[in-house]
mmCIF file of C-alpha atoms in Angstrom:
data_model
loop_
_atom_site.group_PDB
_atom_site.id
_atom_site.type_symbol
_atom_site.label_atom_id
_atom_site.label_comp_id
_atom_site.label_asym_id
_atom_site.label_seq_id
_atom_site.Cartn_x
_atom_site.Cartn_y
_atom_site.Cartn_z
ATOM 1 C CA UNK A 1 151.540 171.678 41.238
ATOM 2 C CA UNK A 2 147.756 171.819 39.066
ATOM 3 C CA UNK A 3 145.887 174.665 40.339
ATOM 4 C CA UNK A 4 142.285 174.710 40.459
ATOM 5 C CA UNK A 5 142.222 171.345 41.137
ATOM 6 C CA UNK A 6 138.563 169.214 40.110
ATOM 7 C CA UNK A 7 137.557 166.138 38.674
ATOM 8 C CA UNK A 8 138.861 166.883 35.941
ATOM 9 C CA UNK A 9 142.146 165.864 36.887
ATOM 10 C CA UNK A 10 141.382 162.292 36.770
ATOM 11 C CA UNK A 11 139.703 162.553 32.883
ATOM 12 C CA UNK A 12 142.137 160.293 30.505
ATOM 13 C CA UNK A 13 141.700 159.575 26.913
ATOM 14 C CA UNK A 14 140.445 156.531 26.553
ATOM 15 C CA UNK A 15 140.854 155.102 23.282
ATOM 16 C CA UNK A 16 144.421 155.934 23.544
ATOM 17 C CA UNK A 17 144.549 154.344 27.150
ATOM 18 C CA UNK A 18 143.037 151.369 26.300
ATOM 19 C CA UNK A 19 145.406 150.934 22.597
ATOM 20 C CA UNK A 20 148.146 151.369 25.555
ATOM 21 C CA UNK A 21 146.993 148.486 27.714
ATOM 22 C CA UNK A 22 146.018 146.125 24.719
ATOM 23 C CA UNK A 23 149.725 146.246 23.628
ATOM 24 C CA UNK A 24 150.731 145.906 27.007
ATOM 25 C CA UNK A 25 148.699 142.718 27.775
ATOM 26 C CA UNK A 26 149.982 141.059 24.105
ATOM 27 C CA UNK A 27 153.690 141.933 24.781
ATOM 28 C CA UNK A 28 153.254 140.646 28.586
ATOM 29 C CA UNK A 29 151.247 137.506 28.093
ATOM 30 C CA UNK A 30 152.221 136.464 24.837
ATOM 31 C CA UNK A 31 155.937 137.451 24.861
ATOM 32 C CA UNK A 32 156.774 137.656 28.475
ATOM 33 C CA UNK A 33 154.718 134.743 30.153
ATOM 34 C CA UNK A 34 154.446 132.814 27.222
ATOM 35 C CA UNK A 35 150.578 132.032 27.785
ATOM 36 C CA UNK A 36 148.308 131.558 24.954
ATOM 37 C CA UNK A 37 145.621 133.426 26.383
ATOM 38 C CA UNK A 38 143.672 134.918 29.870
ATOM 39 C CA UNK A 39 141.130 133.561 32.657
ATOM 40 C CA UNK A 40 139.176 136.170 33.856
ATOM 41 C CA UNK A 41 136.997 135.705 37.014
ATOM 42 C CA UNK A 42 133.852 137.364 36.495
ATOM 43 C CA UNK A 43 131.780 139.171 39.167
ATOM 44 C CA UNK A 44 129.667 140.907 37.465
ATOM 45 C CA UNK A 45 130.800 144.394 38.752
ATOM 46 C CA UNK A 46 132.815 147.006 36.697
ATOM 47 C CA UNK A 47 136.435 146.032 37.471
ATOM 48 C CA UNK A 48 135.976 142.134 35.845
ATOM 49 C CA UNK A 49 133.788 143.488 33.264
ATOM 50 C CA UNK A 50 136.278 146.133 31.786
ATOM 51 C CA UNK A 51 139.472 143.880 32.451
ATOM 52 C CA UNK A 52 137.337 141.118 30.663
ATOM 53 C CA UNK A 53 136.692 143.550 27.587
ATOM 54 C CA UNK A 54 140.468 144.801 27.399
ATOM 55 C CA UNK A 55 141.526 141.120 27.237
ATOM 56 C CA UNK A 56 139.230 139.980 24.584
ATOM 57 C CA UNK A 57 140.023 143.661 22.563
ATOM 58 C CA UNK A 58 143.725 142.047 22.872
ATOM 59 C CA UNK A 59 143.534 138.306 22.091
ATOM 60 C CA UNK A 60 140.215 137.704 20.951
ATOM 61 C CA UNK A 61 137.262 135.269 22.246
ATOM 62 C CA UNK A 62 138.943 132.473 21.620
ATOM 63 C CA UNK A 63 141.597 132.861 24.036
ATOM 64 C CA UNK A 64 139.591 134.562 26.985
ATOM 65 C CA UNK A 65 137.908 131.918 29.545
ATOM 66 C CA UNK A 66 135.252 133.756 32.070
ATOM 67 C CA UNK A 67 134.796 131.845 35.615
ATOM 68 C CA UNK A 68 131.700 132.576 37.495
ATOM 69 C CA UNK A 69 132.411 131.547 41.230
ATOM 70 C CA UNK A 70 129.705 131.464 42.973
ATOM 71 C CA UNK A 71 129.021 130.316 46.759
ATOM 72 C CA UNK A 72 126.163 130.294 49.455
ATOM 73 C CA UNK A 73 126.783 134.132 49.959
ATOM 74 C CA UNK A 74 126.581 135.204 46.474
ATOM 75 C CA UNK A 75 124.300 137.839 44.864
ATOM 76 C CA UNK A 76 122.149 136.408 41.968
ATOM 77 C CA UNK A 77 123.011 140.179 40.353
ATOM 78 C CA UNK A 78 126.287 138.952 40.032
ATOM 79 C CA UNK A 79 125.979 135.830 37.972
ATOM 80 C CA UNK A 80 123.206 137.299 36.234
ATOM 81 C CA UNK A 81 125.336 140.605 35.480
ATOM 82 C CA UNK A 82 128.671 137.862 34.825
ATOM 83 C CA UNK A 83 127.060 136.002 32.086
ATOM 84 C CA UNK A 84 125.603 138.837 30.189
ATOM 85 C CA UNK A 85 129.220 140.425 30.145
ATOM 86 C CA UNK A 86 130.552 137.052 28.705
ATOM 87 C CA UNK A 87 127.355 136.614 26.030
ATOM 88 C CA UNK A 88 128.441 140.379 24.698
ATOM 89 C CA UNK A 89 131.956 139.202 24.442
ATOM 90 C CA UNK A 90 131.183 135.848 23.268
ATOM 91 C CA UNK A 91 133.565 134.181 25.046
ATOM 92 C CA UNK A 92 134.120 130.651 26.832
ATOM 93 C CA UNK A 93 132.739 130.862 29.949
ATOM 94 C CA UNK A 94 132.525 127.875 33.619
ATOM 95 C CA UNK A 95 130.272 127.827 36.288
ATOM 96 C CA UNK A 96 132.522 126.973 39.257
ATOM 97 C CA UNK A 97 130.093 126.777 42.460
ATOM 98 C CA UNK A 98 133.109 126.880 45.456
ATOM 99 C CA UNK A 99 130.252 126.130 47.998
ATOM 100 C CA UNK A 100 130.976 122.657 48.348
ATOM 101 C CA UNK A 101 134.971 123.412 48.634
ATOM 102 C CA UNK A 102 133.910 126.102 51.601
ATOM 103 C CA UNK A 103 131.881 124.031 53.193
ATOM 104 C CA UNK A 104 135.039 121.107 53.375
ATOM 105 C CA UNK A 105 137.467 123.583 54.316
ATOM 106 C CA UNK A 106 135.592 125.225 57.134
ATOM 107 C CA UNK A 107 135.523 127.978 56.074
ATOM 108 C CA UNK A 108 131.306 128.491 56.782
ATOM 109 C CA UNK A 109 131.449 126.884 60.038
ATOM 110 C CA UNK A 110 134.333 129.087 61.549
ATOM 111 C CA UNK A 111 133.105 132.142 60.768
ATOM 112 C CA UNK A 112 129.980 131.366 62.142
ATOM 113 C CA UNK A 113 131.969 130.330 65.584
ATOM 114 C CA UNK A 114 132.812 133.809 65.433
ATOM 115 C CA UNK A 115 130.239 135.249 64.970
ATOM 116 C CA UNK A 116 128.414 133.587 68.145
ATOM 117 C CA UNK A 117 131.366 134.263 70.692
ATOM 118 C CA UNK A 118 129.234 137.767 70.796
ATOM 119 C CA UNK A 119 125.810 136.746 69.148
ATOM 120 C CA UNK A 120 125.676 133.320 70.602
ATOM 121 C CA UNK A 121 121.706 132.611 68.795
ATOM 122 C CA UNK A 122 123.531 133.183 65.446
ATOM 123 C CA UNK A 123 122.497 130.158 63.229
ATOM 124 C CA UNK A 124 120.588 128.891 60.338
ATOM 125 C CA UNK A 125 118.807 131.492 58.297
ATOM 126 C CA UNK A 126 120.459 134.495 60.444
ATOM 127 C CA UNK A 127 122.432 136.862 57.967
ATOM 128 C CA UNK A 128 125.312 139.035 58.669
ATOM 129 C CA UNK A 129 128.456 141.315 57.307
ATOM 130 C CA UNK A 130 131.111 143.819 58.722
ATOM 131 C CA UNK A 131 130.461 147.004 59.048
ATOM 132 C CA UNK A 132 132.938 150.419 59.050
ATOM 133 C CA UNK A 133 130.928 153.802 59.839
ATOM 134 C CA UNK A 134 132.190 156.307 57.716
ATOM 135 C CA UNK A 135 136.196 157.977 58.946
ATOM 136 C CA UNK A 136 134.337 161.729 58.470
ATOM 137 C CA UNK A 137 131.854 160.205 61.412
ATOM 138 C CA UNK A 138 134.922 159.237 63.871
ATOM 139 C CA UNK A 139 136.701 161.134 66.475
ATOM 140 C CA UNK A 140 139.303 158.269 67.527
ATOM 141 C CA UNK A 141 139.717 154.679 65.995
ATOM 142 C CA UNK A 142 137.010 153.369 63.767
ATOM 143 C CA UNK A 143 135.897 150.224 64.609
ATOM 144 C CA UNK A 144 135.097 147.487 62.445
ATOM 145 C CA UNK A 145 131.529 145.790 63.505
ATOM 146 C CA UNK A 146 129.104 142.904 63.219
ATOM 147 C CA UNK A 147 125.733 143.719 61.554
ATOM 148 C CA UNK A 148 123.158 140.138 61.561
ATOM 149 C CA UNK A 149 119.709 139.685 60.558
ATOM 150 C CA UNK A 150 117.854 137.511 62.612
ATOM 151 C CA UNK A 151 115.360 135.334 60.321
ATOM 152 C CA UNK A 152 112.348 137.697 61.334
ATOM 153 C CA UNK A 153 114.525 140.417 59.071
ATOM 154 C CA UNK A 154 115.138 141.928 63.250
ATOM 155 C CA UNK A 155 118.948 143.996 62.398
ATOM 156 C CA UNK A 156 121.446 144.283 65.155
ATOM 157 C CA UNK A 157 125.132 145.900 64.896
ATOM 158 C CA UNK A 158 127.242 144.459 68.065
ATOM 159 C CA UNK A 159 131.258 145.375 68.290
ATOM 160 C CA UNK A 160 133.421 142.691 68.046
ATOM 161 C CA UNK A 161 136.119 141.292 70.036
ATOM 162 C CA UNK A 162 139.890 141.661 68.424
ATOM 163 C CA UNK A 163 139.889 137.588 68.525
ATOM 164 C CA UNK A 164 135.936 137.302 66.845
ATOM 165 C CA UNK A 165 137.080 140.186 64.009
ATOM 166 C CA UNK A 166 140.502 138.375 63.079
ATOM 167 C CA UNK A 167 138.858 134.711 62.576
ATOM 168 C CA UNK A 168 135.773 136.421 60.924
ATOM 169 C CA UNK A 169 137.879 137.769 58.314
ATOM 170 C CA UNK A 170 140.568 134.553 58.015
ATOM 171 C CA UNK A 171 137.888 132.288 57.525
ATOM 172 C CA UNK A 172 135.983 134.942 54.407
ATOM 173 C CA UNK A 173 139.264 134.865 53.215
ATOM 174 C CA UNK A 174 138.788 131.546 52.293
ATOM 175 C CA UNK A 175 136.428 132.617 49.531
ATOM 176 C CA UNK A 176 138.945 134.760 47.910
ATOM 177 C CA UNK A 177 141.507 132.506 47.687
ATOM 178 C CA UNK A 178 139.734 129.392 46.899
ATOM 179 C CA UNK A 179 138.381 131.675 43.546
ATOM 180 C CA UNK A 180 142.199 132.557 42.770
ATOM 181 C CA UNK A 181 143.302 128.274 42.868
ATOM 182 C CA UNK A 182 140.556 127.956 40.577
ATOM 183 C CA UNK A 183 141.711 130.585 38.302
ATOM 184 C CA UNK A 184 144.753 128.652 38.159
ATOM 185 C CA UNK A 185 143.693 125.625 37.866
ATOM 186 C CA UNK A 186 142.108 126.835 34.505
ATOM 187 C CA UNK A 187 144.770 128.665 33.463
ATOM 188 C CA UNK A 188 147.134 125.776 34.024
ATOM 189 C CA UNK A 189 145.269 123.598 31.897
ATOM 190 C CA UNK A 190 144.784 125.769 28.988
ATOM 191 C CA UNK A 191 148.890 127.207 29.436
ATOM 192 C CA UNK A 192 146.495 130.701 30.101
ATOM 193 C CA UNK A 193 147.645 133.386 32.039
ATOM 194 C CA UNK A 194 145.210 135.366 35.237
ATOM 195 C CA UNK A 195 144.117 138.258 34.769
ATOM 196 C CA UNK A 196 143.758 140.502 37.804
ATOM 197 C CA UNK A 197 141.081 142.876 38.201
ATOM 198 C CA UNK A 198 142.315 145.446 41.278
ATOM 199 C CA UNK A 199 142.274 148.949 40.408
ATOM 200 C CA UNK A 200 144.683 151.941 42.170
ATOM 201 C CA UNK A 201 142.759 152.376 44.834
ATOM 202 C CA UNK A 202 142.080 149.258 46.008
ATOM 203 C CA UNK A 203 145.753 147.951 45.332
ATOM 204 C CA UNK A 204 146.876 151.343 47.105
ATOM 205 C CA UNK A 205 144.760 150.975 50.063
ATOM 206 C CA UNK A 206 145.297 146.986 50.302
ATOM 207 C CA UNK A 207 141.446 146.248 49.734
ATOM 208 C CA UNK A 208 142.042 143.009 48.332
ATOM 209 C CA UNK A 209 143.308 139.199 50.056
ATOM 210 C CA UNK A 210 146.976 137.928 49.922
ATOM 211 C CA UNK A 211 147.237 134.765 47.388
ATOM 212 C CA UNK A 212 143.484 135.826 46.552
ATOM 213 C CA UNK A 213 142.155 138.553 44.492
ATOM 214 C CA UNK A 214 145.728 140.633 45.153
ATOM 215 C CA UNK A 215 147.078 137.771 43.044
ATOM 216 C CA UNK A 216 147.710 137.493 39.423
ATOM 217 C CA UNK A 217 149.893 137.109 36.275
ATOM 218 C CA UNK A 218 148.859 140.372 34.959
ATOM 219 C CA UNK A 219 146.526 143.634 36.039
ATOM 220 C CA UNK A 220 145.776 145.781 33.495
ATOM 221 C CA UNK A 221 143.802 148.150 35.748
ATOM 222 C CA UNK A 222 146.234 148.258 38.302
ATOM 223 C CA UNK A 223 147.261 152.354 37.869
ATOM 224 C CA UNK A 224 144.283 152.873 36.740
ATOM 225 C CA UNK A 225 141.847 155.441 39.832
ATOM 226 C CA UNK A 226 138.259 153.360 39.523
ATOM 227 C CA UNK A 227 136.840 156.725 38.454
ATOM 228 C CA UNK A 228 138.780 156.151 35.547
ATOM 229 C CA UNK A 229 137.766 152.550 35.253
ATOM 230 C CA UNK A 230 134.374 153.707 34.855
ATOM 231 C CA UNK A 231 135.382 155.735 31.983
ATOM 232 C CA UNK A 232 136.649 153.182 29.708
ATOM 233 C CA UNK A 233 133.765 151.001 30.750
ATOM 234 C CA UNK A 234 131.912 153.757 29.118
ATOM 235 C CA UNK A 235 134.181 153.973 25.961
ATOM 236 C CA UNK A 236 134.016 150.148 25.837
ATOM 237 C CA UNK A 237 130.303 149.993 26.339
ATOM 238 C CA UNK A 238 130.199 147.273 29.138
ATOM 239 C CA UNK A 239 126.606 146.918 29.974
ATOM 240 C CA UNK A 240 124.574 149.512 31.379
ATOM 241 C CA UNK A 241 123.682 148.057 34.284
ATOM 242 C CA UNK A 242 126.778 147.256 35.592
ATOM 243 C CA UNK A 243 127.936 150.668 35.122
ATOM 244 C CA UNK A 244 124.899 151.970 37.228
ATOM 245 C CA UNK A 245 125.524 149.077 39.851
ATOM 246 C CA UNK A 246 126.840 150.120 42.939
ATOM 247 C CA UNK A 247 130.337 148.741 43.814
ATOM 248 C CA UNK A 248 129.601 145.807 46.409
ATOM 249 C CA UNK A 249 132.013 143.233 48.450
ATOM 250 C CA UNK A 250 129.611 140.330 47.283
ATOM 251 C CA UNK A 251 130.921 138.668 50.513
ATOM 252 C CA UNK A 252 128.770 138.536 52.920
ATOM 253 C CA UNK A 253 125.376 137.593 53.286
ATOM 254 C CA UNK A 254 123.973 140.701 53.706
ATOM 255 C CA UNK A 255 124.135 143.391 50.996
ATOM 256 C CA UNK A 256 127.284 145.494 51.325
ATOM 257 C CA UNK A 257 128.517 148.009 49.795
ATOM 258 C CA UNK A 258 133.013 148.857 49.881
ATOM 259 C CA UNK A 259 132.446 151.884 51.382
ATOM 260 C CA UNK A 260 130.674 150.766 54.830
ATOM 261 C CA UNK A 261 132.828 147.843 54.404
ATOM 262 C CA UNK A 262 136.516 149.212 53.575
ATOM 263 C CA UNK A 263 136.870 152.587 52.344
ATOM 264 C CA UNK A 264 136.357 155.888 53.884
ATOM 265 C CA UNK A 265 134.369 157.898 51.384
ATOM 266 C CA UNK A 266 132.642 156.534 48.487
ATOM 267 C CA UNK A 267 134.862 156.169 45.046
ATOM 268 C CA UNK A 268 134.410 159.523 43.573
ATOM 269 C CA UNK A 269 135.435 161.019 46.146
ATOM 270 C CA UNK A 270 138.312 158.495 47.466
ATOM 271 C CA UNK A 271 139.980 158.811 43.880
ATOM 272 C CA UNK A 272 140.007 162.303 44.414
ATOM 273 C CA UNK A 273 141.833 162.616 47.631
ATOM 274 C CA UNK A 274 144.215 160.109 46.901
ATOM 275 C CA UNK A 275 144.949 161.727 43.740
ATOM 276 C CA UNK A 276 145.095 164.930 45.476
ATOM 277 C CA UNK A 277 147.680 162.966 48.079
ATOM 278 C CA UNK A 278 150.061 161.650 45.516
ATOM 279 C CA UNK A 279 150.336 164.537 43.430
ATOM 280 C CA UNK A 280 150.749 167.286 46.463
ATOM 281 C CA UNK A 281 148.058 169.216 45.616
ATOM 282 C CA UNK A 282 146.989 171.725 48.020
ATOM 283 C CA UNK A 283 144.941 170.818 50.801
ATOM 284 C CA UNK A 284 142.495 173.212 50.337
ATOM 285 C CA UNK A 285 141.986 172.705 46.446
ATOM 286 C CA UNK A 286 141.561 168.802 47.481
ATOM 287 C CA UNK A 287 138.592 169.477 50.231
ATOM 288 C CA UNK A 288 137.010 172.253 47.441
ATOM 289 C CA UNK A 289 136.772 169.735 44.924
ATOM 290 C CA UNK A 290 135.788 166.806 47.063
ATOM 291 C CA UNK A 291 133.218 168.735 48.957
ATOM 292 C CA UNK A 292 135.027 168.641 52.471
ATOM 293 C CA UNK A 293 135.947 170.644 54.910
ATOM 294 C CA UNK A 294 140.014 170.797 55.364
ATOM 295 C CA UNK A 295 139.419 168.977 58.872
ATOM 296 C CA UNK A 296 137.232 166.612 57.725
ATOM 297 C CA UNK A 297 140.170 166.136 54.390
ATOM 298 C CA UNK A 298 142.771 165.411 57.010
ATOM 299 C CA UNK A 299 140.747 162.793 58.351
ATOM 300 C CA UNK A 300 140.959 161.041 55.260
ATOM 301 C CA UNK A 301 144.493 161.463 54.595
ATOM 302 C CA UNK A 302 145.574 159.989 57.741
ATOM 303 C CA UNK A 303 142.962 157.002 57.342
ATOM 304 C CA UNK A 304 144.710 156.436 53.392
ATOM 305 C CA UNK A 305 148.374 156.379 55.342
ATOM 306 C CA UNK A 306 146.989 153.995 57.792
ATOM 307 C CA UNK A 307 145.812 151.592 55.239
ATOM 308 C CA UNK A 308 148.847 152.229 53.228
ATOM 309 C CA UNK A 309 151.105 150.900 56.078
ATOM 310 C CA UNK A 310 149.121 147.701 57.233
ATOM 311 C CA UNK A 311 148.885 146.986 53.144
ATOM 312 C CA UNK A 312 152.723 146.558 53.339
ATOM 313 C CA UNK A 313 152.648 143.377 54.411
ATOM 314 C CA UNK A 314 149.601 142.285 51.623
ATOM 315 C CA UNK A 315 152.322 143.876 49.152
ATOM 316 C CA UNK A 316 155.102 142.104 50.229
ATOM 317 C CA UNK A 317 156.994 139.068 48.730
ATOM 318 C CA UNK A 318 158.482 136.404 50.449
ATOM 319 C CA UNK A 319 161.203 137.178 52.762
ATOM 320 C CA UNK A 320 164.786 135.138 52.483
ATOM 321 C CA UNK A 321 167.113 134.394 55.288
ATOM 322 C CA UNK A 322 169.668 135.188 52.598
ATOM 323 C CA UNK A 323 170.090 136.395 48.876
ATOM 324 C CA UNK A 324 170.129 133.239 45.938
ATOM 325 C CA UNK A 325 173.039 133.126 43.847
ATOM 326 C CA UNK A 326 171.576 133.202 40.445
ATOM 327 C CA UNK A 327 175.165 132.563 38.507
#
C-alpha cells in the first residue's frame, strides 16, 4: 500500500527505462523474430514518435522504415508533425495515401449510410465524428453520439441508433486496419518486424481496433501509463510540438480529441486512477490526487471495469474447437 499517494507515483527513470526497452527490442526482434529491423507507422502524435525513437536508439536508421498513412480524414498536423520526427531520426521514410484503398473497400460510403439513417442531408462537404460527454457528467449509461458540420460550419450533435453507431464504427475501422496490412506489407518485404505503438492505458481500456492498431510484432510502450510516455519523450527530446500537441483520434473529419471520443477523463488524470486501481490504493488518496470527489472517483472506476470487460474480446486470440497436438 503507498501512502500519500500523487503523481509522483507514476515518475520512472528514464534513461534506465529506455536502456531496458532497447535491449528488449534487440533480443525480441533480432533474436526472437528473426527480423532485420522495424516499420513504424507514424502519426505524428507522441506514442509513434517515442516508439519511433526507441527503435532507431536500438537498431539504428538504417533498419527503421517510417509509413505516413494518410487518407481523406487526415490532419495536415499529422504528416507535417510525422515527417519532422523521421528528418530528426534520419530514417527511411513512405508516403502511403490509403484513400484510394478506402474509397474501393467502402469503407467512405458506408459510414456515410450511417450517418444519414438519422441526418438524412449528410453529404458532400458535411463533416462529422463521435462524440462521448465526459463519465463525471453522467448519471446512467453514457451514450456515444453523432456531432456533423453542415458546410455553412452550422454544428449539430444527434444520438444514434444501436444499428447507425455499430456500422459507423465497422466501416472507420477500415482505416485502422488497412494502415496495419500496409505495415506488413513493408515489413514483409524488407524481413522487418511492426512495431506497435499502444500504451497501458489504451491497451488496458481496449482503445485500439482488432487486426489494426492492437496488432503488432512488438510494443515497446505497452506497460508503459502515457504519462510516462511523455516522460521519455522528454528524455529523448522528440519534438516540441508534438509533446505540446494534444492527443487526437485523427479519425474523423472533425477535430477530436480521445477524451470526448473514448476515455473518461483526460490522460493525466486517467493514468492516475488506473494506477490507483491496480495497485489498491485507497480511494480517497486516488480522488485527492486526481482532484475528484470519491463519488465522482467511483464513477470512473466502474467506467475502467466496463471497458476492461468489452476489451476481452479485442484481447482475445483465436478460439479452437480443440487443443493441436504439437508432438
Amino acid at each position: 500500500m503507498i501512502s500519500h499517494f500523487s503523481k509522483d507515483a507514476l515518475l520512472l527513470d528514464a534513461r534506465a527505462e529506455i536502456d531496458r526497452i532497447v535491449d528488449t527490442l534487440r533480443t525480441q526482434v533480432l533474436g526472437t523474430l528473426h527480423r532485420r529491423g522495424v516499420v513504424v507507422g507514424l502519426s505524428g502524435g507522441i506514442d509513434s514518435s517515442v516508439v519511433a525513437t526507441l527503435c532507431t536508439h536500438a537498431f539504428g536508421k538504417d533498419r527503421v522504415l517510417g509509413l505516413f498513412m494518410p487518407e481523406r480524414d487526415s490532419s495536415g498536423d499529422s504528416l507535417r508533425l510525422g515527417r519532422r520526427v523521421a528528418a530528426q531520426l534520419g530514417i527511411e521514410n513512405v508516403v502511403e495515401d490509403i484513400a484510394p484503398a478506402l474509397e474501393a473497400t467502402g469503407a467512405y460510403s458506408r459510414q456515410i449510410e450511417a450517418i444519414r439513417t438519422v441526418v438524412p442531408d449528410y453529404g458532400e462537404g458535411w463533416k462529422c465524428k463521435l462524440v462521448l460527454a465526459s463519465v463525471l457528467e453522467s448519471n446512467g449509461l453514457n451514450i456515444t453520439r453523432l456531432t456533423v458540420q453542415d458546410p455553412e460550419g452550422k454544428v449539430d450533435t444527434v444520438r444514434l441508433s444501436p444499428a447507425a453507431y455499430l456500422q459507423i464504427v465497422a466501416a472507420t475501422n477500415y482505416k485502422q486496419r488497412l494502415r496495419k496490412m500496409t505495415e506488413y506489407y513493408h515489413a514483409d518485404r524488407l524481413k522487418y518486424a511492426v512495431a506497435g505503438t499502444p500504451n497501458r492505458l489504451e491497451y488496458d481500456q481496449g482503445f485500439f481496433v482488432k487486426q489494426g492498431d492492437g496488432t503488432a510484432d512488438v510494443m515497446p510502450i505497452v506497460h508503459l501509463y502515457k504519462t510516462q510516455v511523455y516522460q521519455l519523450a522528454e528524455y529523448l527530446g522528440v519534438d516540441e510540438e508534438i509533446q505540446r500537441r494534444a492527443p487526437t483520434t485523427d479519425t474523423f473529419s472533425m477535430a477530436q480529441s480521445q477524451e470526448e471520443f473514448y476515455f473518461a477523463l483526460p490522460y493525466h488524470l486517467m493514468d492516475l486512477c488506473l494506477y490507483g486501481l491496480n495497485h489498491e490504493i485507497a480511494g480517497d488518496e486516488v480522488a485527492a490526487a486526481a482532484g475528484l470527489t470519491e463519488p465522482q472517483l467511483q464513477k470512473v472506476f466502474k467506467d475502467i471495469d466496463a471497458k476492461r470487460r468489452a476489451a476481452h474480446y479485442l484481447h482475445a486470440r483465436p478460439l479452437l474447437s480443440a487443443g493441436i497436438d504439437e508432438d
